[in-house]
PDB file of C-alpha atoms in Angstrom:
ATOM      1  CA  MET A 147      24.279 -15.042 -13.200  1.00 79.00           C
ATOM      2  CA  THR A 148      20.482 -15.184 -13.367  1.00 96.00           C
ATOM      3  CA  PHE A 149      19.264 -12.545 -11.246  1.00 98.00           C
ATOM      4  CA  ILE A 150      15.099 -11.821 -11.531  1.00 98.00           C
ATOM      5  CA  VAL A 151      13.266  -9.432  -9.844  1.00 98.00           C
ATOM      6  CA  PHE A 152       9.036  -9.317  -9.496  1.00 97.00           C
ATOM      7  CA  GLU A 153       7.910  -5.610  -9.155  1.00 96.00           C
ATOM      8  CA  GLY A 154       4.348  -3.177  -8.582  1.00 91.00           C
ATOM      9  CA  GLY A 155       2.279  -2.000  -6.313  1.00 82.00           C
ATOM     10  CA  GLU A 156       0.411  -3.580  -3.205  1.00 77.00           C
ATOM     11  CA  GLY A 157      -2.125  -6.010  -4.185  1.00 76.00           C
ATOM     12  CA  SER A 158      -0.413  -6.974  -8.261  1.00 81.00           C
ATOM     13  CA  GLY A 159       0.067 -10.247  -6.611  1.00 85.00           C
ATOM     14  CA  LYS A 160       4.169 -10.244  -7.277  1.00 90.00           C
ATOM     15  CA  SER A 161       4.573 -12.310  -3.562  1.00 91.00           C
ATOM     16  CA  THR A 162       2.243 -15.425  -5.337  1.00 93.00           C
ATOM     17  CA  GLN A 163       3.802 -14.659  -8.597  1.00 96.00           C
ATOM     18  CA  ALA A 164       7.317 -15.064  -7.522  1.00 97.00           C
ATOM     19  CA  ALA A 165       6.832 -18.426  -5.061  1.00 96.00           C
ATOM     20  CA  ARG A 166       5.282 -19.610  -8.008  1.00 97.00           C
ATOM     21  CA  LEU A 167       8.286 -19.025 -10.766  1.00 97.00           C
ATOM     22  CA  ALA A 168      10.429 -20.539  -8.081  1.00 97.00           C
ATOM     23  CA  SER A 169       8.415 -23.367  -7.556  1.00 97.00           C
ATOM     24  CA  TRP A 170       8.813 -24.279 -11.296  1.00 97.00           C
ATOM     25  CA  LEU A 171      12.440 -23.830 -11.614  1.00 97.00           C
ATOM     26  CA  THR A 172      12.990 -25.599  -8.793  1.00 97.00           C
ATOM     27  CA  GLY A 173      11.373 -28.779  -9.804  1.00 95.00           C
ATOM     28  CA  GLN A 174      13.337 -28.399 -12.922  1.00 93.00           C
ATOM     29  CA  GLY A 175      16.462 -28.931 -10.732  1.00 95.00           C
ATOM     30  CA  ARG A 176      18.220 -25.685 -10.205  1.00 96.00           C
ATOM     31  CA  ASP A 177      19.476 -24.049  -7.298  1.00 97.00           C
ATOM     32  CA  VAL A 178      16.381 -20.940  -6.727  1.00 98.00           C
ATOM     33  CA  VAL A 179      16.736 -18.364  -4.295  1.00 98.00           C
ATOM     34  CA  SER A 180      13.937 -16.725  -3.166  1.00 98.00           C
ATOM     35  CA  THR A 181      14.210 -13.832  -0.981  1.00 98.00           C
ATOM     36  CA  PHE A 182      12.771 -10.192  -0.441  1.00 97.00           C
ATOM     37  CA  GLU A 183      12.844  -6.701   0.232  1.00 97.00           C
ATOM     38  CA  PRO A 184      12.594  -4.749   3.243  1.00 95.00           C
ATOM     39  CA  GLY A 185      14.055  -7.749   5.678  1.00 95.00           C
ATOM     40  CA  ASP A 186      15.793 -10.542   4.612  1.00 97.00           C
ATOM     41  CA  THR A 187      18.219  -9.839   6.380  1.00 97.00           C
ATOM     42  CA  LYS A 188      18.794  -9.788  10.322  1.00 97.00           C
ATOM     43  CA  VAL A 189      19.579  -6.246   9.629  1.00 96.00           C
ATOM     44  CA  GLY A 190      16.956  -5.712   7.592  1.00 96.00           C
ATOM     45  CA  ALA A 191      14.285  -7.344  10.008  1.00 95.00           C
ATOM     46  CA  GLN A 192      15.454  -4.709  11.520  1.00 94.00           C
ATOM     47  CA  ILE A 193      14.925  -1.711   9.394  1.00 93.00           C
ATOM     48  CA  ARG A 194      11.532  -3.171   7.775  1.00 90.00           C
ATOM     49  CA  ASP A 195      10.189  -3.244  11.868  1.00 88.00           C
ATOM     50  CA  LEU A 196      11.108   0.770  11.856  1.00 86.00           C
ATOM     51  CA  LEU A 197       9.865   1.257   7.611  1.00 86.00           C
ATOM     52  CA  LEU A 198       6.156  -0.547   7.993  1.00 79.00           C
ATOM     53  CA  HIS A 199       5.312  -1.386  11.563  1.00 81.00           C
ATOM     54  CA  GLY A 200       6.827   1.817  13.711  1.00 72.00           C
ATOM     55  CA  ASP A 201       4.704   4.826  14.984  1.00 74.00           C
ATOM     56  CA  ALA A 202       7.175   6.944  14.106  1.00 77.00           C
ATOM     57  CA  GLN A 203       6.476   9.511  10.977  1.00 83.00           C
ATOM     58  CA  LEU A 204       9.069   9.282   8.877  1.00 87.00           C
ATOM     59  CA  ASP A 205      10.250  11.809   6.570  1.00 93.00           C
ATOM     60  CA  ALA A 206      10.413  10.573   3.143  1.00 93.00           C
ATOM     61  CA  ARG A 207      14.163  11.229   3.152  1.00 97.00           C
ATOM     62  CA  THR A 208      14.688   9.135   6.165  1.00 94.00           C
ATOM     63  CA  GLU A 209      11.927   6.230   4.349  1.00 91.00           C
ATOM     64  CA  LEU A 210      14.391   6.438   1.100  1.00 96.00           C
ATOM     65  CA  LEU A 211      17.886   5.982   3.525  1.00 97.00           C
ATOM     66  CA  LEU A 212      16.541   2.813   5.326  1.00 95.00           C
ATOM     67  CA  MET A 213      15.156   1.077   2.267  1.00 95.00           C
ATOM     68  CA  LEU A 214      18.682   2.269   0.701  1.00 98.00           C
ATOM     69  CA  ALA A 215      20.433   0.610   4.179  1.00 97.00           C
ATOM     70  CA  ASP A 216      18.359  -2.379   3.750  1.00 97.00           C
ATOM     71  CA  ARG A 217      18.680  -2.852   0.090  1.00 98.00           C
ATOM     72  CA  ALA A 218      23.109  -2.922   1.125  1.00 98.00           C
ATOM     73  CA  GLN A 219      22.777  -5.763   3.281  1.00 98.00           C
ATOM     74  CA  HIS A 220      20.563  -7.290   0.861  1.00 98.00           C
ATOM     75  CA  VAL A 221      22.581  -7.318  -1.995  1.00 98.00           C
ATOM     76  CA  THR A 222      25.734  -7.881   0.579  1.00 98.00           C
ATOM     77  CA  GLU A 223      24.805 -10.888   2.859  1.00 98.00           C
ATOM     78  CA  VAL A 224      21.784 -12.577   0.267  1.00 98.00           C
ATOM     79  CA  ILE A 225      22.296 -11.629  -3.187  1.00 98.00           C
ATOM     80  CA  ARG A 226      25.527 -11.808  -4.502  1.00 98.00           C
ATOM     81  CA  PRO A 227      26.720 -14.278  -3.123  1.00 98.00           C
ATOM     82  CA  ALA A 228      23.635 -16.654  -4.125  1.00 98.00           C
ATOM     83  CA  LEU A 229      24.526 -15.250  -8.081  1.00 98.00           C
ATOM     84  CA  ALA A 230      28.811 -16.193  -7.262  1.00 97.00           C
ATOM     85  CA  ARG A 231      27.631 -19.767  -6.668  1.00 97.00           C
ATOM     86  CA  GLY A 232      25.208 -19.825  -9.706  1.00 97.00           C
ATOM     87  CA  ALA A 233      22.092 -19.757  -7.990  1.00 98.00           C
ATOM     88  CA  VAL A 234      18.987 -18.066  -9.807  1.00 98.00           C
ATOM     89  CA  VAL A 235      17.935 -15.441  -7.405  1.00 98.00           C
ATOM     90  CA  ILE A 236      14.600 -14.110  -7.487  1.00 98.00           C
ATOM     91  CA  SER A 237      13.318 -10.951  -5.381  1.00 98.00           C
ATOM     92  CA  ASP A 238      10.096  -9.921  -4.313  1.00 97.00           C
ATOM     93  CA  ARG A 239      11.116  -6.012  -4.417  1.00 97.00           C
ATOM     94  CA  TYR A 240      14.566  -4.439  -5.500  1.00 98.00           C
ATOM     95  CA  THR A 241      15.696  -1.081  -6.771  1.00 98.00           C
ATOM     96  CA  PRO A 242      11.865  -0.243  -8.918  1.00 97.00           C
ATOM     97  CA  SER A 243      10.660  -0.438  -5.746  1.00 96.00           C
ATOM     98  CA  THR A 244      12.521   2.327  -4.839  1.00 96.00           C
ATOM     99  CA  LEU A 245      12.474   4.317  -7.947  1.00 97.00           C
ATOM    100  CA  ALA A 246       8.156   4.329  -8.010  1.00 95.00           C
ATOM    101  CA  TYR A 247       7.390   4.365  -3.911  1.00 92.00           C
ATOM    102  CA  GLN A 248      10.173   7.234  -2.736  1.00 95.00           C
ATOM    103  CA  GLY A 249      11.097   8.277  -6.136  1.00 96.00           C
ATOM    104  CA  GLU A 250       7.882   8.783  -7.790  1.00 94.00           C
ATOM    105  CA  GLY A 251       4.929   8.724  -5.092  1.00 92.00           C
ATOM    106  CA  ARG A 252       7.163  10.210  -2.428  1.00 92.00           C
ATOM    107  CA  GLY A 253       8.233  12.821  -4.378  1.00 95.00           C
ATOM    108  CA  LEU A 254      12.079  12.935  -4.300  1.00 97.00           C
ATOM    109  CA  GLY A 255      12.401  12.160  -7.440  1.00 97.00           C
ATOM    110  CA  VAL A 256      14.053   9.102  -9.831  1.00 97.00           C
ATOM    111  CA  ALA A 257      17.437  11.638 -11.141  1.00 97.00           C
ATOM    112  CA  ALA A 258      17.545  12.347  -7.281  1.00 97.00           C
ATOM    113  CA  VAL A 259      17.136   8.665  -5.953  1.00 98.00           C
ATOM    114  CA  GLU A 260      19.011   6.821  -8.253  1.00 97.00           C
ATOM    115  CA  PRO A 261      22.250   7.760  -7.908  1.00 98.00           C
ATOM    116  CA  MET A 262      22.245   7.008  -3.879  1.00 98.00           C
ATOM    117  CA  ASP A 263      20.474   3.177  -4.967  1.00 98.00           C
ATOM    118  CA  ALA A 264      23.612   2.626  -7.197  1.00 98.00           C
ATOM    119  CA  VAL A 265      25.605   3.489  -3.923  1.00 98.00           C
ATOM    120  CA  ALA A 266      23.569   0.197  -2.357  1.00 98.00           C
ATOM    121  CA  THR A 267      23.651  -1.982  -4.891  1.00 98.00           C
ATOM    122  CA  GLY A 268      27.094  -1.121  -5.772  1.00 98.00           C
ATOM    123  CA  GLY A 269      25.744  -2.014  -9.015  1.00 97.00           C
ATOM    124  CA  LEU A 270      23.903  -4.668  -9.282  1.00 98.00           C
ATOM    125  CA  VAL A 271      21.128  -4.580 -11.665  1.00 97.00           C
ATOM    126  CA  PRO A 272      18.630  -7.599 -12.502  1.00 98.00           C
ATOM    127  CA  ASP A 273      18.656  -9.452 -15.821  1.00 97.00           C
ATOM    128  CA  VAL A 274      15.019  -8.964 -15.836  1.00 98.00           C
ATOM    129  CA  VAL A 275      12.457  -6.884 -14.292  1.00 98.00           C
ATOM    130  CA  ILE A 276       8.827  -8.530 -14.251  1.00 97.00           C
ATOM    131  CA  VAL A 277       6.166  -5.775 -13.430  1.00 96.00           C
ATOM    132  CA  LEU A 278       2.975  -7.023 -12.376  1.00 95.00           C
ATOM    133  CA  ASP A 279       0.486  -4.491 -13.718  1.00 90.00           C
ATOM    134  CA  VAL A 280      -3.072  -4.163 -12.431  1.00 86.00           C
ATOM    135  CA  PRO A 281      -5.776  -1.429 -12.169  1.00 78.00           C
ATOM    136  CA  ASP A 282      -5.964   0.635  -9.516  1.00 71.00           C
ATOM    137  CA  ASN A 283      -9.985  -0.618  -8.055  1.00 68.00           C
ATOM    138  CA  LEU A 284      -8.262  -4.222  -8.076  1.00 65.00           C
ATOM    139  CA  ALA A 285      -4.816  -3.310  -6.044  1.00 61.00           C
ATOM    140  CA  GLU A 286      -7.287  -1.475  -3.846  1.00 63.00           C
ATOM    141  CA  ALA A 287      -9.849  -4.785  -3.295  1.00 62.00           C
ATOM    142  CA  ARG A 288      -6.771  -7.006  -2.827  1.00 57.00           C
ATOM    143  CA  VAL A 289      -4.868  -5.559  -0.109  1.00 61.00           C
ATOM    144  CA  VAL A 290      -5.735  -6.916   3.554  1.00 56.00           C
ATOM    145  CA  THR A 291      -7.741  -4.991   6.059  1.00 55.00           C
ATOM    146  CA  VAL A 292      -4.617  -5.304   8.351  1.00 50.00           C
ATOM    147  CA  ARG A 293      -2.371  -2.802   6.370  1.00 54.00           C
ATOM    148  CA  ASP A 294       1.438  -1.928   7.087  1.00 59.00           C
ATOM    149  CA  ARG A 295       2.757   2.239   6.856  1.00 57.00           C
ATOM    150  CA  LEU A 296       3.404   1.787   3.209  1.00 63.00           C
ATOM    151  CA  GLU A 297       0.088   0.472   2.346  1.00 61.00           C
ATOM    152  CA  ARG A 298      -1.658   3.276   4.517  1.00 61.00           C
ATOM    153  CA  ALA A 299      -0.313   5.386   2.955  1.00 62.00           C
ATOM    154  CA  GLY A 300      -3.540   6.226   0.616  1.00 65.00           C
ATOM    155  CA  ASP A 301      -5.767   6.315  -2.687  1.00 75.00           C
ATOM    156  CA  GLU A 302      -3.242   9.006  -4.512  1.00 83.00           C
ATOM    157  CA  PHE A 303       0.033   7.929  -3.454  1.00 84.00           C
ATOM    158  CA  HIS A 304      -0.766   4.144  -4.721  1.00 82.00           C
ATOM    159  CA  ALA A 305      -1.955   5.666  -7.667  1.00 86.00           C
ATOM    160  CA  ARG A 306       1.111   7.127  -8.356  1.00 88.00           C
ATOM    161  CA  VAL A 307       3.206   4.527  -7.741  1.00 90.00           C
ATOM    162  CA  ARG A 308       1.140   2.288  -9.785  1.00 88.00           C
ATOM    163  CA  ALA A 309       1.744   4.924 -12.652  1.00 90.00           C
ATOM    164  CA  ALA A 310       5.290   4.806 -12.090  1.00 93.00           C
ATOM    165  CA  TYR A 311       5.786   1.466 -12.308  1.00 93.00           C
ATOM    166  CA  ARG A 312       3.647   1.966 -16.319  1.00 92.00           C
ATOM    167  CA  GLU A 313       5.723   4.763 -17.279  1.00 94.00           C
ATOM    168  CA  LEU A 314       9.499   3.256 -15.967  1.00 96.00           C
ATOM    169  CA  ALA A 315       8.854  -0.025 -17.399  1.00 95.00           C
ATOM    170  CA  ALA A 316       8.565   1.761 -20.232  1.00 94.00           C
ATOM    171  CA  ASP A 317      11.740   3.407 -20.611  1.00 93.00           C
ATOM    172  CA  ARG A 318      13.554   0.686 -19.155  1.00 95.00           C
ATOM    173  CA  GLY A 319      13.152  -2.533 -20.705  1.00 94.00           C
ATOM    174  CA  TRP A 320      11.060  -3.905 -17.824  1.00 97.00           C
ATOM    175  CA  ARG A 321       8.852  -6.503 -18.595  1.00 96.00           C
ATOM    176  CA  VAL A 322       5.225  -5.960 -17.488  1.00 95.00           C
ATOM    177  CA  VAL A 323       2.659  -8.186 -17.146  1.00 95.00           C
ATOM    178  CA  ASP A 324      -1.288  -8.364 -16.838  1.00 91.00           C
ATOM    179  CA  GLY A 325      -1.684  -8.858 -13.335  1.00 87.00           C
ATOM    180  CA  SER A 326      -5.859  -9.248 -13.112  1.00 86.00           C
ATOM    181  CA  VAL A 327      -6.199 -12.116 -15.457  1.00 90.00           C
ATOM    182  CA  ALA A 328      -6.021 -15.534 -13.553  1.00 90.00           C
ATOM    183  CA  PRO A 329      -2.996 -17.077 -11.186  1.00 91.00           C
ATOM    184  CA  GLY A 330      -2.188 -19.592 -13.130  1.00 95.00           C
ATOM    185  CA  ASP A 331      -2.278 -17.647 -16.620  1.00 95.00           C
ATOM    186  CA  VAL A 332      -0.451 -14.995 -14.691  1.00 95.00           C
ATOM    187  CA  GLU A 333       2.255 -17.582 -14.477  1.00 96.00           C
ATOM    188  CA  LEU A 334       2.554 -18.372 -17.435  1.00 96.00           C
ATOM    189  CA  HIS A 335       2.851 -15.217 -19.159  1.00 96.00           C
ATOM    190  CA  VAL A 336       6.259 -15.210 -16.202  1.00 97.00           C
ATOM    191  CA  ARG A 337       7.474 -17.857 -17.552  1.00 96.00           C
ATOM    192  CA  GLU A 338       7.369 -16.372 -20.768  1.00 95.00           C
ATOM    193  CA  ALA A 339       8.877 -13.350 -19.648  1.00 95.00           C
ATOM    194  CA  VAL A 340      12.126 -15.259 -18.159  1.00 96.00           C
ATOM    195  CA  ALA A 341      12.120 -18.144 -20.697  1.00 94.00           C
ATOM    196  CA  HIS A 342      15.233 -16.356 -22.637  1.00 93.00           C
ATOM    197  CA  LEU A 343      17.612 -16.563 -19.464  1.00 95.00           C
ATOM    198  CA  PHE A 344      17.594 -20.363 -19.896  1.00 91.00           C
ATOM    199  CA  SER A 345      17.194 -21.383 -23.298  1.00 80.00           C
TER     200      SER A 345
END
């Protein structure tokens, strides 16, 4: 099993680096499945629309439960089948996002969120979590003008999320990579972070 997750706040560059890593591994002849949360299933796409593009106000607990519903479907339909056939799975977001965004950002608490997430994942944990860390001001500058509901959550919320990633990474052994340098340099650091999986 090789399951790699990219994490970070808005504007951290995780989607770019996930795609670069997938391309590099595919070039080595590996079977790679690139995926993302929320929304990479038929059910998940509908949940994503509610979460990010709906105009209704969502309670923090509703947001959490929708995220977990998306994850349960994602694990069942995409991640576990790919791992079962021996593919490398690279996901743009997974459990760490929920701990950072809903646990800390929304104030629900990591201790409360984590057991619920374990139900959604069926206990499936990644081999490596890569957190792309960038300063708050750079992250803000990178976010597109047209923003979804979470991207519009405000500076204080996103500062809490980025701080949560740093703290959680230190506690849980997630690999922190400086996302503020040139993309090519970030890519090399990412490769170093996952090299042990392919040696």
